[in-house]
Amino acid sequence: GQQVMQIPQYQHVQEGEDFTTYCNSSTTLSNIQWYKQRPGGHPVFLIQLVKSGEVKKQKRLTFQFGEAKKNSSLHITATQTTDVGTYFCAGGSNTGKLIFGQGTTLQVKP
Amino acid sequence: DSGVTQTPKHLITATGQRVTLRCSPRSGDLSVYWYQQSLDQGLQFLIQYYNGEERAKGNILERFSAQQFPDLHSELNLSSLELGDSALYFCASSVRPGANVLTFGAGSRLTVL
């Protein structure tokens, strides 16, 4: 079945350093979504990418969707302590099923 | 408040028991999804409903069942509970299936002793 792999599983950075998480699907996706889950919280939608090669920015966050629509990345520039949490990618298929990656947990040392 | 309501927030029960988790989707959303999140694990897709009909099924155990009612609320039934069923169960909703944003509820934390 469809699988979405996300790496790394954990990342510890010093405040001010950059951070990147990568997402790879075993099948071509119709779209990819990114969610953030703060410690003790629930996943909250960040962004959706639909087009091949699409790049979107939200302040210090940059999201990319691969040309083959099978991979994606989230890059955070100059991390802050408020960036702490687990970042999930979720691959969407034409059937409507949304498969989440395992998530990357980000710790930021002040 | 995301608009998706889940009850109960916490539930402690014993092995072999049966529990029901309830979800009310955000106003206007027709599709409901159930996910299981075990400790330090990702979100495992269980099942999805759209306007009362089952739309997609994930790795949902035969001991688990779900339904969506005419008023669009959904229930997830977990029976013959095992220790390994202890997890956070999230409900999410979207306007329709497909390329839509999910709004998650706060989750129901189930502990099986």
PDB file of C-alpha atoms in Angstrom:
ATOM      1  CA  GLY A   1       0.000   0.000   0.000  1.00  0.00           C
ATOM      2  CA  GLN A   2       0.917   3.646  -0.135  1.00  0.00           C
ATOM      3  CA  GLN A   3       3.655   4.659   2.289  1.00  0.00           C
ATOM      4  CA  VAL A   4       4.982   8.045   3.262  1.00  0.00           C
ATOM      5  CA  MET A   5       8.423   8.127   4.846  1.00  0.00           C
ATOM      6  CA  GLN A   6       9.718  11.141   6.717  1.00  0.00           C
ATOM      7  CA  ILE A   7      13.241  11.868   7.927  1.00  0.00           C
ATOM      8  CA  PRO A   8      14.812  12.589  10.278  1.00  0.00           C
ATOM      9  CA  GLN A   9      12.715  11.283  13.147  1.00  0.00           C
ATOM     10  CA  TYR A  10      14.286  13.735  15.614  1.00  0.00           C
ATOM     11  CA  GLN A  11      16.320  16.896  15.234  1.00  0.00           C
ATOM     12  CA  HIS A  12      17.930  19.008  17.933  1.00  0.00           C
ATOM     13  CA  VAL A  13      19.152  22.436  16.871  1.00  0.00           C
ATOM     14  CA  GLN A  14      20.503  25.546  18.533  1.00  0.00           C
ATOM     15  CA  GLU A  15      18.199  28.523  18.309  1.00  0.00           C
ATOM     16  CA  GLY A  16      19.066  30.418  15.153  1.00  0.00           C
ATOM     17  CA  GLU A  17      20.143  27.345  13.182  1.00  0.00           C
ATOM     18  CA  ASP A  18      18.230  26.102  10.170  1.00  0.00           C
ATOM     19  CA  PHE A  19      16.128  22.936  10.078  1.00  0.00           C
ATOM     20  CA  THR A  20      14.888  20.722   7.259  1.00  0.00           C
ATOM     21  CA  THR A  21      12.605  17.699   7.214  1.00  0.00           C
ATOM     22  CA  TYR A  22      12.095  15.491   4.165  1.00  0.00           C
ATOM     23  CA  CYS A  23       9.143  13.461   3.045  1.00  0.00           C
ATOM     24  CA  ASN A  24       9.083  10.675   0.433  1.00  0.00           C
ATOM     25  CA  SER A  25       6.133   8.741  -0.934  1.00  0.00           C
ATOM     26  CA  SER A  26       6.167   5.298  -2.523  1.00  0.00           C
ATOM     27  CA  THR A  27       3.557   6.496  -5.023  1.00  0.00           C
ATOM     28  CA  THR A  28       2.795   9.692  -6.927  1.00  0.00           C
ATOM     29  CA  LEU A  29       0.710  12.044  -4.829  1.00  0.00           C
ATOM     30  CA  SER A  30      -2.156  14.297  -5.820  1.00  0.00           C
ATOM     31  CA  ASN A  31      -1.129  16.771  -3.138  1.00  0.00           C
ATOM     32  CA  ILE A  32       0.983  17.066  -0.022  1.00  0.00           C
ATOM     33  CA  GLN A  33       0.043  18.770   3.197  1.00  0.00           C
ATOM     34  CA  TRP A  34       2.134  19.774   6.185  1.00  0.00           C
ATOM     35  CA  TYR A  35       0.936  19.861   9.775  1.00  0.00           C
ATOM     36  CA  LYS A  36       2.522  20.920  13.058  1.00  0.00           C
ATOM     37  CA  GLN A  37       1.765  19.301  16.395  1.00  0.00           C
ATOM     38  CA  ARG A  38       2.950  21.165  19.474  1.00  0.00           C
ATOM     39  CA  PRO A  39       3.821  19.031  22.535  1.00  0.00           C
ATOM     40  CA  GLY A  40       0.559  17.870  24.121  1.00  0.00           C
ATOM     41  CA  GLY A  41      -1.470  19.321  21.265  1.00  0.00           C
ATOM     42  CA  HIS A  42      -3.166  18.200  18.105  1.00  0.00           C
ATOM     43  CA  PRO A  43      -1.962  18.502  14.514  1.00  0.00           C
ATOM     44  CA  VAL A  44      -2.624  21.885  12.957  1.00  0.00           C
ATOM     45  CA  PHE A  45      -2.598  22.474   9.218  1.00  0.00           C
ATOM     46  CA  LEU A  46       0.273  24.574   7.869  1.00  0.00           C
ATOM     47  CA  ILE A  47       0.090  24.399   4.086  1.00  0.00           C
ATOM     48  CA  GLN A  48      -0.920  22.370   1.037  1.00  0.00           C
ATOM     49  CA  LEU A  49       1.063  21.926  -2.181  1.00  0.00           C
ATOM     50  CA  VAL A  50      -0.605  20.648  -5.325  1.00  0.00           C
ATOM     51  CA  LYS A  51       1.541  21.451  -8.349  1.00  0.00           C
ATOM     52  CA  SER A  52       4.680  19.667  -9.457  1.00  0.00           C
ATOM     53  CA  GLY A  53       7.766  21.666  -8.382  1.00  0.00           C
ATOM     54  CA  GLU A  54       5.685  24.069  -6.294  1.00  0.00           C
ATOM     55  CA  VAL A  55       7.431  26.206  -3.678  1.00  0.00           C
ATOM     56  CA  LYS A  56       5.560  28.148  -1.008  1.00  0.00           C
ATOM     57  CA  LYS A  57       6.823  30.343   1.804  1.00  0.00           C
ATOM     58  CA  GLN A  58       5.342  31.309   5.137  1.00  0.00           C
ATOM     59  CA  LYS A  59       7.670  33.750   6.873  1.00  0.00           C
ATOM     60  CA  ARG A  60      10.682  31.600   7.887  1.00  0.00           C
ATOM     61  CA  LEU A  61       9.152  28.360   6.550  1.00  0.00           C
ATOM     62  CA  THR A  62       9.726  27.174   2.964  1.00  0.00           C
ATOM     63  CA  PHE A  63       7.807  24.235   1.544  1.00  0.00           C
ATOM     64  CA  GLN A  64       8.686  22.378  -1.666  1.00  0.00           C
ATOM     65  CA  PHE A  65       6.895  19.730  -3.694  1.00  0.00           C
ATOM     66  CA  GLY A  66       9.073  17.607  -5.966  1.00  0.00           C
ATOM     67  CA  GLU A  67       8.840  17.563  -9.730  1.00  0.00           C
ATOM     68  CA  ALA A  68       7.649  13.943  -9.682  1.00  0.00           C
ATOM     69  CA  LYS A  69       5.138  14.715  -6.915  1.00  0.00           C
ATOM     70  CA  LYS A  70       6.640  11.956  -4.757  1.00  0.00           C
ATOM     71  CA  ASN A  71       8.698  14.014  -2.328  1.00  0.00           C
ATOM     72  CA  SER A  72       8.515  17.204  -0.349  1.00  0.00           C
ATOM     73  CA  SER A  73      10.520  19.200   2.142  1.00  0.00           C
ATOM     74  CA  LEU A  74       9.977  21.782   4.859  1.00  0.00           C
ATOM     75  CA  HIS A  75      12.819  24.154   5.659  1.00  0.00           C
ATOM     76  CA  ILE A  76      12.825  26.519   8.632  1.00  0.00           C
ATOM     77  CA  THR A  77      15.328  29.358   8.570  1.00  0.00           C
ATOM     78  CA  ALA A  78      16.771  30.647  11.858  1.00  0.00           C
ATOM     79  CA  THR A  79      14.741  28.470  14.202  1.00  0.00           C
ATOM     80  CA  GLN A  80      13.091  29.923  17.287  1.00  0.00           C
ATOM     81  CA  THR A  81      11.901  28.206  20.460  1.00  0.00           C
ATOM     82  CA  THR A  82       8.339  28.631  19.215  1.00  0.00           C
ATOM     83  CA  ASP A  83       9.164  26.246  16.349  1.00  0.00           C
ATOM     84  CA  VAL A  84       9.356  23.306  18.778  1.00  0.00           C
ATOM     85  CA  GLY A  85       7.002  20.467  17.918  1.00  0.00           C
ATOM     86  CA  THR A  86       6.470  17.585  15.529  1.00  0.00           C
ATOM     87  CA  TYR A  87       6.106  18.321  11.839  1.00  0.00           C
ATOM     88  CA  PHE A  88       4.109  15.883   9.767  1.00  0.00           C
ATOM     89  CA  CYS A  89       3.803  15.628   6.042  1.00  0.00           C
ATOM     90  CA  ALA A  90       0.682  13.987   4.665  1.00  0.00           C
ATOM     91  CA  GLY A  91       0.346  12.634   1.171  1.00  0.00           C
ATOM     92  CA  GLY A  92      -3.017  12.840  -0.517  1.00  0.00           C
ATOM     93  CA  SER A  93      -4.272  10.413  -3.134  1.00  0.00           C
ATOM     94  CA  ASN A  94      -7.070  10.663  -5.644  1.00  0.00           C
ATOM     95  CA  THR A  95      -9.213   8.395  -3.457  1.00  0.00           C
ATOM     96  CA  GLY A  96      -9.198  11.020  -0.729  1.00  0.00           C
ATOM     97  CA  LYS A  97      -7.060   9.004   1.648  1.00  0.00           C
ATOM     98  CA  LEU A  98      -4.452  11.120   3.456  1.00  0.00           C
ATOM     99  CA  ILE A  99      -1.414   9.160   4.651  1.00  0.00           C
ATOM    100  CA  PHE A 100       0.791  10.803   7.241  1.00  0.00           C
ATOM    101  CA  GLY A 101       4.521  10.417   7.557  1.00  0.00           C
ATOM    102  CA  GLN A 102       5.988   9.421  10.927  1.00  0.00           C
ATOM    103  CA  GLY A 103       6.802  13.034  11.713  1.00  0.00           C
ATOM    104  CA  THR A 104       9.976  14.891  12.610  1.00  0.00           C
ATOM    105  CA  THR A 105      10.225  16.116  16.183  1.00  0.00           C
ATOM    106  CA  LEU A 106      12.151  19.370  16.450  1.00  0.00           C
ATOM    107  CA  GLN A 107      13.804  20.498  19.668  1.00  0.00           C
ATOM    108  CA  VAL A 108      15.305  23.984  19.805  1.00  0.00           C
ATOM    109  CA  LYS A 109      17.872  24.886  22.449  1.00  0.00           C
ATOM    110  CA  PRO A 110      17.715  28.550  23.487  1.00  0.00           C
TER     111      PRO A 110
ATOM    112  CA  ASP B   1     -10.906  25.617  19.696  1.00  0.00           C
ATOM    113  CA  SER B   2     -10.632  23.975  16.254  1.00  0.00           C
ATOM    114  CA  GLY B   3     -14.366  23.375  15.926  1.00  0.00           C
ATOM    115  CA  VAL B   4     -13.964  19.594  16.016  1.00  0.00           C
ATOM    116  CA  THR B   5     -15.238  18.196  19.308  1.00  0.00           C
ATOM    117  CA  GLN B   6     -14.079  14.886  20.711  1.00  0.00           C
ATOM    118  CA  THR B   7     -15.328  13.143  23.827  1.00  0.00           C
ATOM    119  CA  PRO B   8     -14.187  11.869  26.186  1.00  0.00           C
ATOM    120  CA  LYS B   9     -10.826  13.619  26.553  1.00  0.00           C
ATOM    121  CA  HIS B  10      -9.452  10.840  28.713  1.00  0.00           C
ATOM    122  CA  LEU B  11     -10.583   7.272  29.236  1.00  0.00           C
ATOM    123  CA  ILE B  12      -9.091   4.554  31.411  1.00  0.00           C
ATOM    124  CA  THR B  13     -10.400   1.025  31.074  1.00  0.00           C
ATOM    125  CA  ALA B  14      -9.375  -2.597  31.430  1.00  0.00           C
ATOM    126  CA  THR B  15      -8.357  -5.212  28.897  1.00  0.00           C
ATOM    127  CA  GLY B  16     -11.268  -6.982  27.263  1.00  0.00           C
ATOM    128  CA  GLN B  17     -13.584  -4.004  27.636  1.00  0.00           C
ATOM    129  CA  ARG B  18     -15.340  -1.973  24.938  1.00  0.00           C
ATOM    130  CA  VAL B  19     -15.339   1.808  24.566  1.00  0.00           C
ATOM    131  CA  THR B  20     -16.923   4.337  22.252  1.00  0.00           C
ATOM    132  CA  LEU B  21     -15.211   7.556  21.207  1.00  0.00           C
ATOM    133  CA  ARG B  22     -17.330  10.339  19.807  1.00  0.00           C
ATOM    134  CA  CYS B  23     -16.564  13.102  17.345  1.00  0.00           C
ATOM    135  CA  SER B  24     -18.558  16.087  16.142  1.00  0.00           C
ATOM    136  CA  PRO B  25     -17.058  17.592  12.995  1.00  0.00           C
ATOM    137  CA  ARG B  26     -16.570  21.277  12.360  1.00  0.00           C
ATOM    138  CA  SER B  27     -19.726  23.008  11.175  1.00  0.00           C
ATOM    139  CA  GLY B  28     -20.067  22.572   7.403  1.00  0.00           C
ATOM    140  CA  ASP B  29     -17.625  19.658   7.154  1.00  0.00           C
ATOM    141  CA  LEU B  30     -19.077  16.457   5.704  1.00  0.00           C
ATOM    142  CA  SER B  31     -16.083  14.153   5.941  1.00  0.00           C
ATOM    143  CA  VAL B  32     -14.732  12.618   9.146  1.00  0.00           C
ATOM    144  CA  TYR B  33     -11.421  10.830   9.617  1.00  0.00           C
ATOM    145  CA  TRP B  34     -10.114   8.752  12.518  1.00  0.00           C
ATOM    146  CA  TYR B  35      -6.410   8.474  13.318  1.00  0.00           C
ATOM    147  CA  GLN B  36      -4.536   6.588  16.029  1.00  0.00           C
ATOM    148  CA  GLN B  37      -1.348   8.020  17.539  1.00  0.00           C
ATOM    149  CA  SER B  38       0.618   5.779  19.868  1.00  0.00           C
ATOM    150  CA  LEU B  39       3.413   7.117  22.087  1.00  0.00           C
ATOM    151  CA  ASP B  40       6.113   8.734  19.956  1.00  0.00           C
ATOM    152  CA  GLN B  41       4.428   7.386  16.845  1.00  0.00           C
ATOM    153  CA  GLY B  42       2.997   9.001  13.803  1.00  0.00           C
ATOM    154  CA  LEU B  43      -0.634   9.240  12.848  1.00  0.00           C
ATOM    155  CA  GLN B  44      -2.046   5.919  11.701  1.00  0.00           C
ATOM    156  CA  PHE B  45      -5.063   6.335   9.444  1.00  0.00           C
ATOM    157  CA  LEU B  46      -7.967   4.180  10.565  1.00  0.00           C
ATOM    158  CA  ILE B  47     -11.056   5.080   8.569  1.00  0.00           C
ATOM    159  CA  GLN B  48     -12.820   7.903   6.742  1.00  0.00           C
ATOM    160  CA  TYR B  49     -16.496   8.722   6.257  1.00  0.00           C
ATOM    161  CA  TYR B  50     -18.159  11.139   3.903  1.00  0.00           C
ATOM    162  CA  ASN B  51     -21.764  12.157   4.346  1.00  0.00           C
ATOM    163  CA  GLY B  52     -22.579   8.987   6.251  1.00  0.00           C
ATOM    164  CA  GLU B  53     -20.823   6.531   3.955  1.00  0.00           C
ATOM    165  CA  GLU B  54     -17.493   4.795   4.482  1.00  0.00           C
ATOM    166  CA  ARG B  55     -15.050   6.374   2.038  1.00  0.00           C
ATOM    167  CA  ALA B  56     -11.645   4.878   2.786  1.00  0.00           C
ATOM    168  CA  LYS B  57     -10.208   2.334   5.160  1.00  0.00           C
ATOM    169  CA  GLY B  58      -6.739   2.160   6.614  1.00  0.00           C
ATOM    170  CA  ASN B  59      -5.144  -0.230   9.059  1.00  0.00           C
ATOM    171  CA  ILE B  60      -8.213  -0.555  11.221  1.00  0.00           C
ATOM    172  CA  LEU B  61      -8.399  -3.711  13.300  1.00  0.00           C
ATOM    173  CA  GLU B  62     -11.440  -5.974  13.038  1.00  0.00           C
ATOM    174  CA  ARG B  63     -12.063  -5.274  16.741  1.00  0.00           C
ATOM    175  CA  PHE B  64     -12.598  -1.625  15.823  1.00  0.00           C
ATOM    176  CA  SER B  65     -15.597  -0.238  13.993  1.00  0.00           C
ATOM    177  CA  ALA B  66     -16.913   3.191  13.199  1.00  0.00           C
ATOM    178  CA  GLN B  67     -19.895   4.941  11.721  1.00  0.00           C
ATOM    179  CA  GLN B  68     -21.068   8.386  10.761  1.00  0.00           C
ATOM    180  CA  PHE B  69     -24.611   9.332  11.657  1.00  0.00           C
ATOM    181  CA  PRO B  70     -27.124  11.476   9.715  1.00  0.00           C
ATOM    182  CA  ASP B  71     -26.228  14.512  11.846  1.00  0.00           C
ATOM    183  CA  LEU B  72     -22.619  13.882  10.685  1.00  0.00           C
ATOM    184  CA  HIS B  73     -21.183  13.072  14.076  1.00  0.00           C
ATOM    185  CA  SER B  74     -19.084   9.930  14.170  1.00  0.00           C
ATOM    186  CA  GLU B  75     -18.330   7.220  16.681  1.00  0.00           C
ATOM    187  CA  LEU B  76     -15.342   4.907  16.877  1.00  0.00           C
ATOM    188  CA  ASN B  77     -16.014   1.672  18.735  1.00  0.00           C
ATOM    189  CA  LEU B  78     -13.094  -0.250  20.163  1.00  0.00           C
ATOM    190  CA  SER B  79     -13.826  -3.711  21.570  1.00  0.00           C
ATOM    191  CA  SER B  80     -11.920  -6.551  23.239  1.00  0.00           C
ATOM    192  CA  LEU B  81      -9.370  -3.946  24.225  1.00  0.00           C
ATOM    193  CA  GLU B  82      -5.722  -4.885  24.559  1.00  0.00           C
ATOM    194  CA  LEU B  83      -2.847  -3.073  26.260  1.00  0.00           C
ATOM    195  CA  GLY B  84      -1.497  -2.110  22.845  1.00  0.00           C
ATOM    196  CA  ASP B  85      -4.655  -0.174  22.046  1.00  0.00           C
ATOM    197  CA  SER B  86      -3.580   2.515  24.499  1.00  0.00           C
ATOM    198  CA  ALA B  87      -3.113   5.585  22.339  1.00  0.00           C
ATOM    199  CA  LEU B  88      -4.366   9.019  21.445  1.00  0.00           C
ATOM    200  CA  TYR B  89      -7.259   8.794  19.010  1.00  0.00           C
ATOM    201  CA  PHE B  90      -7.774  11.837  16.834  1.00  0.00           C
ATOM    202  CA  CYS B  91     -10.813  12.723  14.829  1.00  0.00           C
ATOM    203  CA  ALA B  92     -10.456  15.172  11.972  1.00  0.00           C
ATOM    204  CA  SER B  93     -12.936  16.659   9.560  1.00  0.00           C
ATOM    205  CA  SER B  94     -12.886  18.285   6.151  1.00  0.00           C
ATOM    206  CA  VAL B  95     -15.448  19.819   3.848  1.00  0.00           C
ATOM    207  CA  ARG B  96     -15.170  16.885   1.455  1.00  0.00           C
ATOM    208  CA  PRO B  97     -12.763  14.064   0.714  1.00  0.00           C
ATOM    209  CA  GLY B  98      -9.839  14.601  -1.614  1.00  0.00           C
ATOM    210  CA  ALA B  99      -7.447  17.501  -1.589  1.00  0.00           C
ATOM    211  CA  ASN B 100      -8.856  19.109   1.516  1.00  0.00           C
ATOM    212  CA  VAL B 101      -7.396  20.442   4.687  1.00  0.00           C
ATOM    213  CA  LEU B 102      -8.031  18.426   7.836  1.00  0.00           C
ATOM    214  CA  THR B 103      -9.111  20.108  11.039  1.00  0.00           C
ATOM    215  CA  PHE B 104      -8.217  17.963  14.033  1.00  0.00           C
ATOM    216  CA  GLY B 105      -9.949  17.660  17.354  1.00  0.00           C
ATOM    217  CA  ALA B 106      -8.045  17.668  20.626  1.00  0.00           C
ATOM    218  CA  GLY B 107      -8.059  13.871  20.749  1.00  0.00           C
ATOM    219  CA  SER B 108      -9.253  11.185  23.117  1.00  0.00           C
ATOM    220  CA  ARG B 109      -6.533   9.582  25.205  1.00  0.00           C
ATOM    221  CA  LEU B 110      -7.297   5.925  25.871  1.00  0.00           C
ATOM    222  CA  THR B 111      -5.409   4.005  28.524  1.00  0.00           C
ATOM    223  CA  VAL B 112      -5.963   0.258  28.741  1.00  0.00           C
ATOM    224  CA  LEU B 113      -4.772  -1.314  31.987  1.00  0.00           C
TER     225      LEU B 113
END
